[in-house]
Amino acid sequence: MGTVLAVLVGLPGTVLGDTPSAGDRASVPVAAQIERLVEDAGSELQAFYALRDHRPAWHDRETVAAFAAALHTLDGDGLRPADYRPDALVAGHRQADASEQPGEQARFDLHATRMLMTALEHLQRGKVDPSGLETHWEVPVEAPALDPAAISRAIDGQRFEQAFAEARPSYAPYERLRTGLARYRNIERLGGWEPFPQEPRVLRPGDVDDAVVLLRSRLAVIGELEVMAANVDAFPEARLETPDLRRYDTTLEAAVKRFQRRHLLEVDGIVGPQTRRALNVPVEARIDQIRVNLERSRWLLHGLPETFVLVDIAGYQLRYFRPNGEVWRSRIVVGRPYRRTPSLRSEITHMTVNPSWTIPPTIRRNDVLPEVRRDLGYLWRERIQVLSPSGQPLDPWEVDWDNPGNVVLRQAPGPHNALGKVAIRFPNDHMVYLHDTPSQGLFSRQQRAFSSGCIRVEGVLEFAQLLFDDTDSGRNIHGLIEAGRTRNVSLGEPVPVILHYWTVNPDEDGELAFRPDIYERDEALLRALDRPLAL
């Protein structure tokens, strides 16, 4: 994105270093107070006022009014304009101006500048600190890159909305979320949508039912306009034929399937309990869902390289943004709600071909040991070796399985190994990675939270070969597998990887896709986002 507000360098207004005007000379007492007060302020405020020779930035009521008006537009980013006290700013300026006390005017000036910087920081990196919400958060949220000189010119030119536009993430998904938020707020203003009947009736293609009329209306509200018939009375001479709105026809079936696909439901065109529940989520809840995902986007969508791997946990999708501009996509399986795949940012450094699997402590304790205690033959069927902490083989019959201590359980390579034929590695504290799987049938499910935290990737061998090719590694994944031995193979250069969690994201058509909140993170984030700002 570059230095924030850099494009504002050509704005009209005060040129720093010019000879002070008559108005500036009149504000010399205020400048002296600002110089005194700013000593106890943060470094960004100090840099801002040093560039202005401590001259006030907010002495003009039109400038304050323009800033207050711009703050109200932050509603379009899912932020709360009330947090930034736009009305109090106008009243505060009026009070400070009327007092003619340099100290009060200086305090107001610092407060208004701090408020502008706060709004810019929130647009750039988010209002909420994610490390306070999510356990083991590992995605660094970089400090915002505010340019004090550009901010000063933005104030003098009263170009606040342009400054906000430069501070926002510049990536298309963020703008599509903003567009979606405006669209759903408009639906809310028009009255939202009528709840779908709650009785346990299932609608199938071919049915004729009064509820089909409501289904058509519900889908039309979110843009599926073709499901509504033309008004034949408006064109009496055109001899239009209107279909029976009570009949569940093929056009409506196609619209229902699109709705199901965007909500990660079974795409069967049947309006059963799950589809009914998704249809009945109030528009206000969808608005909140978009808002929290705008905040998540502000955490992540900055400083992204051209080439990287993005794992969308709640969307069960991996995307590899290749150096040639192509995007390789795949379905994935992620961690169960009680064994969550973490959010993190790292770099893919190497792969393990024909991997063995050292069973992690949690899976060992909760899954494997109960099976072994019931039937020791489980170890032989699953080709699991029992090792000492130093790696020496142990006789399973001599281990006290009620109190096995620190024995290591390792599954041998082979077709039934939980990691399949390849594991793609990146340093992290959670021992998670991308890998193959013998359980290919799970990829056909719409919701795929079945793993113990690691990410299973459909078509992982193709993905591995692309990583080799794009990093000039000179390796052939199929040849390495056929060689039969377990080995670690480094990439020619690391490839950045990001694991993140979105419950709303634009699909390939730009339409918003709403996903189930499988890890129940939305509510806590919404509460934090709506918590009044402490200033």
XYZ file of N, CA and C in Angstrom, residues 9 56 90-91 96 123 125 136 151 160 193-194 331 393 415 418 446 448 508 531:
60
model
N 0.332 14.694 -1.163
C 1.404 15.684 -1.102
C 1.106 16.916 -1.929
N -1.163 25.631 15.369
C -2.404 24.844 15.474
C -2.914 24.443 14.095
N -17.127 19.375 17.106
C -17.664 20.676 16.681
C -17.951 21.539 17.911
N -18.585 20.925 18.918
C -18.899 21.684 20.128
C -17.627 22.090 20.867
N -13.715 26.138 22.712
C -12.321 26.585 22.807
C -12.134 27.928 22.116
N -8.516 2.428 10.446
C -8.759 2.051 9.054
C -7.628 1.203 8.499
N -5.207 -0.712 10.354
C -4.832 -1.949 11.043
C -5.921 -2.503 11.948
N -3.234 -17.749 21.269
C -2.074 -18.106 20.428
C -2.111 -17.388 19.081
N -0.547 14.082 6.597
C -1.724 14.332 7.427
C -1.930 15.837 7.605
N -10.390 15.059 4.119
C -10.409 13.974 5.099
C -10.890 12.657 4.486
N -36.065 -8.655 5.409
C -36.836 -9.701 4.743
C -37.738 -10.395 5.751
N -38.825 -10.906 5.234
C -39.810 -11.591 6.070
C -39.284 -12.968 6.465
N -9.805 -27.164 -2.237
C -10.583 -27.384 -1.025
C -9.669 -27.943 0.059
N 13.448 -48.023 19.828
C 12.226 -48.833 19.772
C 11.931 -49.512 21.114
N 0.537 -45.959 2.572
C -0.748 -45.463 2.048
C -1.757 -45.095 3.121
N -1.473 -40.923 8.140
C -2.409 -39.798 8.240
C -1.971 -38.594 7.421
N -19.470 -30.002 2.148
C -19.463 -28.545 2.076
C -18.760 -27.939 3.292
N -16.082 -28.667 6.275
C -15.002 -29.664 6.375
C -14.091 -29.389 7.583
N -15.906 -15.820 -6.071
C -15.245 -15.509 -7.333
C -16.062 -14.539 -8.181
N -17.422 -1.852 21.499
C -17.089 -1.270 22.806
C -16.659 0.184 22.606
